[in-house]
Amino acid sequence: MSRISTYPIDATVDVNDLLIGTDSVDSSITKNYTIESIINLRGGYINAADVTGTSVTTISVSDTIYPMAATFTAGLTNFWSVGVGAAANTLIYNGTSTSVFLITASVVASGGTGDVIDFFLHKNGTPILSSQQQTEVSPTGSATVMTMVSLSTDEYVGLSVRNATATDDVTTDQVSITVHAV
């Protein structure tokens, strides 16, 4: 076997490329590992964005929390999927190990004159009240909402909104959610 320093450098790294390592569970046998398997080791990092453009969340009752209408589709890894049905507009954790994640959502939204909007992250449809971030959205406003949450297989996270001052609908101009395994 040649010296490692003599091998060429791969300028186009791919998640299916292999690395050599030692399996500590299997008698310290030397094995190949894909780059993807190492990235996904702890649930990984994802960046999911509303790539469908603007979306409108209907606010029929003032001071009531509603899940935001934003379809997350970009940048998902193998451990995450986009929710449908009751979990629509959410990110579902498909990993097999319960893990803690730092969830960060950035949103730009607009509403009616004088509207004060509260944004929340939610887990399995239940708002995480400690993640509340309030902003005025007349004509537009932005907020960043963060929390740490433990997720098990098939649990999901998303963004919720509440119009604290009126029943004007909230138009989402841009949403980005990032997830980091902790």
Coordinates of N, CA and C in Angstrom, one line a residue:
M1 N 0.9 -1.2 0.0 CA 0.0 0.0 0.0 C 0.9 1.2 0.0
S2 N 0.5 2.2 -0.8 CA 1.3 3.4 -1.0 C 1.0 4.3 0.2
R3 N 1.9 5.3 0.4 CA 1.7 6.3 1.4 C 0.4 7.1 1.1
I4 N -0.4 7.5 2.0 CA -1.6 8.2 1.8 C -1.3 9.5 1.1
S5 N -0.2 10.2 1.5 CA 0.1 11.5 0.9 C 0.3 11.4 -0.6
T6 N 0.6 10.2 -1.2 CA 0.8 10.1 -2.6 C -0.5 9.9 -3.4
Y7 N -1.6 9.7 -2.8 CA -2.8 9.5 -3.5 C -3.3 10.9 -4.0
P8 N -4.0 10.9 -5.2 CA -4.5 12.2 -5.7 C -5.7 12.7 -4.8
I9 N -5.8 14.0 -4.8 CA -6.9 14.6 -4.0 C -8.2 14.7 -4.9
D10 N -9.3 14.2 -4.4 CA -10.6 14.2 -5.1 C -11.2 15.6 -5.1
A11 N -11.3 16.2 -6.2 CA -11.8 17.6 -6.3 C -13.4 17.6 -6.3
T12 N -14.0 16.5 -6.5 CA -15.4 16.4 -6.6 C -15.9 15.4 -5.5
V13 N -15.9 15.8 -4.3 CA -16.3 14.9 -3.2 C -17.8 14.6 -3.3
D14 N -18.2 13.4 -3.1 CA -19.6 13.0 -3.2 C -20.0 12.2 -1.9
V15 N -21.2 12.2 -1.6 CA -21.7 11.5 -0.3 C -21.5 10.0 -0.4
N16 N -21.3 9.5 -1.7 CA -21.1 8.0 -1.8 C -19.6 7.7 -1.8
D17 N -18.7 8.7 -1.8 CA -17.2 8.4 -1.7 C -17.0 7.6 -0.3
L18 N -15.9 6.9 -0.3 CA -15.6 6.1 0.8 C -14.4 6.6 1.7
L19 N -14.5 6.4 2.9 CA -13.4 6.7 3.9 C -13.0 5.4 4.6
I20 N -11.8 5.2 5.0 CA -11.4 4.0 5.7 C -11.4 4.4 7.2
G21 N -11.9 3.4 8.0 CA -11.9 3.6 9.5 C -11.9 2.3 10.2
T22 N -11.9 2.4 11.5 CA -11.9 1.2 12.3 C -13.2 1.1 13.0
D23 N -13.8 -0.1 13.0 CA -15.1 -0.4 13.6 C -14.9 -0.8 15.0
S24 N -15.1 0.1 16.0 CA -14.9 -0.2 17.4 C -15.8 -1.2 18.0
V25 N -16.9 -1.5 17.3 CA -17.9 -2.5 17.8 C -17.6 -3.9 17.3
D26 N -17.0 -4.0 16.1 CA -16.7 -5.2 15.5 C -15.2 -5.6 15.5
S27 N -14.7 -5.8 16.7 CA -13.3 -6.3 16.9 C -12.2 -5.4 16.2
S28 N -12.5 -4.1 16.1 CA -11.6 -3.1 15.6 C -11.2 -3.5 14.1
I29 N -12.1 -4.1 13.4 CA -11.8 -4.4 12.0 C -11.8 -3.1 11.1
T30 N -10.9 -3.1 10.2 CA -10.9 -1.9 9.3 C -12.0 -2.1 8.2
K31 N -12.7 -1.0 8.0 CA -13.9 -1.0 7.1 C -14.0 0.3 6.3
N32 N -14.7 0.2 5.3 CA -15.1 1.4 4.5 C -16.3 2.1 5.0
Y33 N -16.4 3.4 5.0 CA -17.6 4.1 5.4 C -17.9 5.2 4.3
T34 N -19.1 5.3 4.0 CA -19.5 6.4 3.0 C -19.5 7.7 3.8
I35 N -19.2 8.8 3.0 CA -19.2 10.1 3.6 C -20.7 10.4 4.1
E36 N -21.7 9.9 3.4 CA -23.1 10.1 3.8 C -23.3 9.5 5.1
S37 N -22.8 8.3 5.4 CA -23.1 7.6 6.7 C -22.5 8.4 7.8
I38 N -21.4 9.1 7.6 CA -20.8 9.9 8.7 C -21.6 11.1 8.9
I39 N -22.0 11.8 7.8 CA -22.9 13.0 7.9 C -24.1 12.6 8.7
N40 N -24.7 11.5 8.4 CA -26.0 11.1 9.0 C -25.9 10.4 10.4
L41 N -24.7 10.3 10.9 CA -24.4 9.6 12.1 C -25.3 10.1 13.3
R42 N -25.5 11.4 13.4 CA -26.3 11.9 14.5 C -27.6 12.6 14.0
G43 N -28.1 12.3 12.9 CA -29.3 13.0 12.4 C -28.9 14.1 11.5
G44 N -27.6 14.5 11.5 CA -27.1 15.4 10.6 C -27.6 16.8 10.7
Y45 N -27.4 17.6 9.7 CA -27.7 19.0 9.6 C -28.6 19.1 8.3
I46 N -29.7 19.8 8.4 CA -30.5 20.0 7.2 C -30.8 21.5 7.1
N47 N -31.1 21.9 6.0 CA -31.6 23.3 5.7 C -32.8 23.1 4.8
A48 N -34.0 23.4 5.4 CA -35.2 23.3 4.6 C -35.8 24.6 4.4
A49 N -36.2 24.9 3.1 CA -36.7 26.2 2.8 C -38.0 26.1 2.1
D50 N -38.8 27.1 2.2 CA -40.0 27.2 1.4 C -39.7 27.7 0.0
V51 N -39.6 26.7 -0.9 CA -39.1 27.0 -2.2 C -40.3 27.3 -3.1
T52 N -41.6 27.3 -2.6 CA -42.7 27.5 -3.4 C -43.1 28.9 -3.5
G53 N -42.4 29.8 -3.0 CA -42.7 31.3 -3.0 C -43.6 31.6 -1.8
T54 N -44.4 32.6 -2.0 CA -45.3 33.1 -0.9 C -46.4 32.1 -0.6
S55 N -46.8 32.1 0.7 CA -47.9 31.3 1.1 C -48.7 32.0 2.1
V56 N -50.0 31.8 2.2 CA -50.9 32.5 3.1 C -51.4 31.6 4.2
T57 N -51.2 32.0 5.4 CA -51.8 31.3 6.6 C -53.1 32.0 6.9
T58 N -54.2 31.3 6.9 CA -55.5 31.9 7.2 C -55.6 32.1 8.7
I59 N -55.9 33.3 9.2 CA -56.2 33.5 10.6 C -57.7 33.8 10.7
S60 N -58.4 32.9 11.2 CA -59.9 33.1 11.4 C -60.2 33.6 12.7
V61 N -59.4 33.4 13.7 CA -59.6 33.8 15.1 C -58.4 34.5 15.6
S62 N -58.5 35.8 16.1 CA -57.4 36.5 16.7 C -56.9 35.8 17.9
D63 N -55.6 35.9 18.1 CA -55.0 35.4 19.3 C -55.0 33.9 19.4
T64 N -55.1 33.2 18.3 CA -55.1 31.7 18.2 C -53.9 31.3 17.4
I65 N -53.3 30.2 17.8 CA -52.1 29.7 17.1 C -52.4 28.8 16.0
Y66 N -51.9 29.1 14.8 CA -52.1 28.2 13.6 C -50.8 27.8 13.0
P67 N -50.7 26.5 12.5 CA -49.5 26.1 11.8 C -49.4 26.9 10.5
M68 N -48.2 27.4 10.2 CA -47.9 28.2 9.0 C -48.0 27.3 7.8
A69 N -48.6 27.9 6.8 CA -48.7 27.3 5.5 C -47.4 27.6 4.7
A70 N -46.5 26.7 4.7 CA -45.2 26.8 4.0 C -44.7 25.4 3.7
T71 N -44.5 25.1 2.4 CA -44.1 23.8 2.0 C -42.6 23.6 2.0
F72 N -42.0 22.9 2.9 CA -40.6 22.7 3.0 C -40.1 21.6 2.1
T73 N -39.2 21.9 1.2 CA -38.8 20.8 0.2 C -37.3 20.8 0.0
A74 N -36.5 21.8 0.3 CA -35.1 21.8 -0.1 C -34.2 21.3 0.9
G75 N -33.1 20.6 0.5 CA -32.0 20.2 1.3 C -32.2 19.2 2.4
L76 N -33.2 18.3 2.2 CA -33.4 17.3 3.2 C -32.4 16.1 3.1
T77 N -32.0 15.6 4.3 CA -31.1 14.4 4.3 C -32.0 13.2 4.5
N78 N -31.3 12.0 4.5 CA -32.0 10.8 4.7 C -32.8 10.7 6.0
F79 N -32.4 11.4 7.0 CA -33.1 11.3 8.3 C -34.3 12.2 8.4
W80 N -34.7 12.9 7.3 CA -35.8 13.9 7.4 C -36.7 13.8 6.2
S81 N -38.0 14.0 6.4 CA -38.9 14.1 5.3 C -39.9 15.2 5.5
V82 N -40.6 15.5 4.4 CA -41.6 16.6 4.5 C -42.9 16.0 4.9
G83 N -43.6 16.6 5.9 CA -44.9 16.0 6.4 C -46.0 16.2 5.4
V84 N -47.0 15.3 5.5 CA -48.2 15.4 4.7 C -49.4 15.2 5.6
G85 N -50.6 15.5 5.1 CA -51.8 15.2 5.9 C -51.8 16.1 7.2
A86 N -52.0 15.5 8.3 CA -52.1 16.2 9.6 C -50.7 16.9 9.9
A87 N -49.7 16.3 9.4 CA -48.3 16.9 9.6 C -47.8 17.7 8.5
A88 N -48.8 18.2 7.6 CA -48.4 19.0 6.5 C -47.6 20.2 6.9
N89 N -46.6 20.6 6.0 CA -45.8 21.8 6.2 C -44.9 21.7 7.4
T90 N -44.4 20.5 7.7 CA -43.5 20.2 8.8 C -42.4 19.4 8.3
L91 N -41.4 19.2 9.1 CA -40.2 18.3 8.9 C -40.3 17.2 9.9
I92 N -40.3 16.0 9.3 CA -40.4 14.7 10.1 C -39.1 14.1 10.3
Y93 N -38.7 13.8 11.5 CA -37.5 13.1 11.9 C -37.6 11.6 11.6
N94 N -36.8 11.1 10.7 CA -36.9 9.6 10.4 C -35.8 8.8 10.9
G95 N -34.9 9.4 11.8 CA -33.8 8.7 12.4 C -34.3 7.7 13.3
T96 N -33.5 6.7 13.7 CA -33.9 5.7 14.6 C -33.5 5.9 16.0
S97 N -32.6 6.9 16.3 CA -32.2 7.2 17.7 C -32.8 8.5 18.1
T98 N -33.4 8.5 19.3 CA -33.8 9.8 19.9 C -32.7 10.7 20.0
S99 N -32.8 11.9 19.5 CA -31.7 12.9 19.5 C -32.2 14.3 19.8
V100 N -31.3 15.1 20.3 CA -31.7 16.5 20.6 C -31.2 17.4 19.4
F101 N -32.0 18.3 19.0 CA -31.8 19.1 17.8 C -31.9 20.6 18.2
L102 N -31.1 21.5 17.6 CA -31.3 22.9 17.6 C -32.1 23.3 16.4
I103 N -33.3 23.8 16.6 CA -34.1 24.2 15.4 C -34.1 25.7 15.4
T104 N -33.8 26.3 14.2 CA -33.8 27.7 14.0 C -34.7 28.0 12.8
A105 N -35.7 28.9 12.9 CA -36.5 29.3 11.8 C -36.4 30.8 11.6
S106 N -36.2 31.2 10.4 CA -36.2 32.6 10.0 C -37.3 32.8 9.1
V107 N -38.1 33.9 9.3 CA -39.3 34.1 8.5 C -39.4 35.6 8.2
V108 N -39.9 35.9 7.0 CA -40.2 37.2 6.6 C -41.7 37.1 6.2
A109 N -42.5 38.0 6.8 CA -44.0 37.9 6.6 C -44.6 39.2 6.5
S110 N -45.8 39.3 5.9 CA -46.6 40.5 5.9 C -48.0 40.3 6.3
G111 N -48.6 41.4 6.8 CA -50.0 41.3 7.2 C -50.7 42.6 7.1
G112 N -51.7 42.8 7.8 CA -52.5 44.0 7.8 C -51.9 45.2 8.6
T113 N -52.4 46.4 8.4 CA -51.9 47.5 9.1 C -52.0 47.3 10.6
G114 N -50.8 47.5 11.3 CA -50.8 47.4 12.7 C -50.8 46.0 13.3
D115 N -50.7 45.0 12.4 CA -50.7 43.6 12.9 C -49.5 43.3 13.7
V116 N -49.6 42.7 14.9 CA -48.5 42.2 15.6 C -48.6 40.6 15.6
I117 N -47.6 40.0 15.1 CA -47.6 38.6 14.9 C -46.6 37.9 15.8
D118 N -47.0 36.7 16.4 CA -46.2 35.9 17.2 C -45.9 34.6 16.4
F119 N -44.6 34.3 16.3 CA -44.1 33.1 15.6 C -43.7 32.1 16.7
F120 N -44.0 30.8 16.5 CA -43.6 29.8 17.4 C -43.1 28.6 16.6
L121 N -42.1 27.8 17.2 CA -41.9 26.5 16.6 C -42.8 25.6 17.3
H122 N -43.2 24.5 16.6 CA -44.0 23.5 17.3 C -43.5 22.1 17.1
K123 N -43.8 21.2 18.0 CA -43.4 19.8 18.0 C -44.7 19.0 18.0
N124 N -44.8 18.2 17.0 CA -46.0 17.3 16.8 C -47.3 18.1 16.9
G125 N -47.3 19.4 16.4 CA -48.5 20.2 16.4 C -48.7 21.0 17.6
T126 N -47.9 20.8 18.7 CA -48.1 21.6 19.9 C -47.1 22.7 19.9
P127 N -47.5 24.0 20.0 CA -46.6 25.1 20.0 C -45.6 25.0 21.2
I128 N -44.4 25.4 21.0 CA -43.4 25.5 22.1 C -43.4 26.9 22.5
L129 N -44.2 27.2 23.5 CA -44.4 28.6 23.9 C -43.1 29.4 24.2
S130 N -42.1 28.7 24.7 CA -40.9 29.4 25.1 C -40.1 29.9 23.8
S131 N -40.5 29.4 22.6 CA -39.9 29.8 21.4 C -40.5 31.1 20.8
Q132 N -41.5 31.6 21.4 CA -42.2 32.8 20.9 C -41.4 34.0 20.5
Q133 N -41.6 34.5 19.3 CA -40.9 35.7 18.9 C -42.0 36.6 18.2
Q134 N -42.1 37.8 18.7 CA -43.1 38.7 18.3 C -42.6 39.8 17.4
T135 N -43.3 40.1 16.3 CA -42.9 41.2 15.4 C -44.1 41.9 14.8
E136 N -44.0 43.1 14.4 CA -45.0 43.8 13.7 C -44.8 43.6 12.2
V137 N -45.8 43.2 11.5 CA -45.7 42.9 10.0 C -46.5 43.9 9.1
S138 N -46.3 45.1 9.4 CA -47.0 46.1 8.6 C -46.0 47.1 8.0
P139 N -45.7 47.0 6.8 CA -46.2 46.1 5.8 C -45.5 44.7 5.9
T140 N -44.2 44.7 6.3 CA -43.5 43.4 6.4 C -42.7 43.4 7.7
G141 N -42.4 42.2 8.2 CA -41.6 42.1 9.4 C -40.9 40.8 9.3
S142 N -39.8 40.6 10.1 CA -39.1 39.4 10.1 C -38.8 39.0 11.5
A143 N -38.6 37.7 11.7 CA -38.3 37.1 13.0 C -37.4 35.9 12.9
T144 N -36.7 35.6 13.9 CA -35.9 34.4 14.0 C -36.3 33.7 15.3
V145 N -36.7 32.4 15.1 CA -37.3 31.7 16.3 C -36.3 30.5 16.5
M146 N -35.9 30.2 17.7 CA -35.0 29.1 18.0 C -35.5 28.3 19.2
T147 N -35.2 27.0 19.2 CA -35.4 26.2 20.4 C -34.6 24.9 20.3
M148 N -34.4 24.2 21.4 CA -33.8 22.9 21.3 C -34.9 21.9 21.7
V149 N -34.9 20.8 21.0 CA -36.0 19.9 21.2 C -35.5 18.4 21.0
S150 N -36.0 17.5 21.8 CA -35.7 16.1 21.6 C -36.7 15.5 20.7
L151 N -36.2 14.8 19.7 CA -37.2 14.1 18.7 C -36.8 12.6 18.6
S152 N -37.9 11.9 18.6 CA -37.8 10.4 18.3 C -38.3 10.2 16.9
T153 N -38.2 8.9 16.5 CA -38.6 8.6 15.1 C -40.1 9.0 14.9
D154 N -40.3 9.6 13.7 CA -41.6 10.1 13.2 C -42.2 11.3 14.0
E155 N -41.5 11.9 14.9 CA -41.9 13.1 15.4 C -41.6 14.3 14.5
Y156 N -42.3 15.4 14.6 CA -42.1 16.4 13.6 C -42.1 17.8 14.2
V157 N -41.4 18.7 13.5 CA -41.4 20.1 13.9 C -41.8 21.0 12.8
G158 N -42.3 22.2 13.1 CA -42.8 23.2 12.1 C -42.9 24.5 12.8
L159 N -43.4 25.5 12.0 CA -43.5 26.8 12.4 C -45.0 27.2 12.6
S160 N -45.4 27.9 13.6 CA -46.7 28.3 13.8 C -46.8 29.8 14.0
V161 N -48.0 30.4 13.8 CA -48.1 31.8 13.8 C -49.4 32.2 14.5
R162 N -49.4 33.4 15.2 CA -50.6 33.9 15.8 C -50.7 35.4 15.5
N163 N -51.8 35.9 15.1 CA -52.0 37.3 14.9 C -52.6 37.8 16.3
A164 N -51.8 38.5 17.0 CA -52.2 38.9 18.4 C -53.2 40.1 18.4
T165 N -53.3 40.7 17.2 CA -54.1 42.0 17.2 C -55.3 42.0 16.3
A166 N -55.4 41.1 15.4 CA -56.5 41.1 14.4 C -56.7 39.7 13.8
T167 N -57.6 39.6 12.8 CA -57.8 38.4 12.1 C -57.3 38.4 10.7
D168 N -56.4 39.4 10.4 CA -55.8 39.5 9.1 C -54.9 38.3 8.9
D169 N -55.0 37.7 7.7 CA -54.2 36.6 7.3 C -52.7 37.0 7.3
V170 N -51.8 36.0 7.4 CA -50.4 36.3 7.4 C -49.8 35.7 6.1
T171 N -49.1 36.5 5.3 CA -48.5 36.1 4.1 C -47.0 35.8 4.4
T172 N -46.6 34.6 4.1 CA -45.2 34.3 4.3 C -44.4 34.6 3.0
D173 N -43.5 35.5 3.1 CA -42.7 35.8 1.9 C -41.4 35.0 1.8
Q174 N -40.9 34.5 2.9 CA -39.7 33.7 2.9 C -39.6 32.9 4.3
V175 N -39.3 31.7 4.2 CA -39.1 30.9 5.4 C -37.9 30.0 5.2
S176 N -37.1 29.9 6.2 CA -35.9 28.9 6.2 C -35.9 28.3 7.6
I177 N -35.8 27.0 7.6 CA -35.6 26.2 8.9 C -34.3 25.5 8.8
T178 N -33.5 25.6 9.8 CA -32.3 24.8 9.9 C -32.4 23.9 11.1
V179 N -31.8 22.7 11.0 CA -31.8 21.7 12.1 C -30.4 21.2 12.2
H180 N -29.9 21.3 13.5 CA -28.6 20.8 13.8 C -28.7 19.8 14.9
A181 N -28.1 18.6 14.7 CA -28.0 17.6 15.8 C -27.1 18.2 16.8
V182 N -27.5 18.0 18.1 CA -26.6 18.5 19.2 C -25.9 17.4 19.8

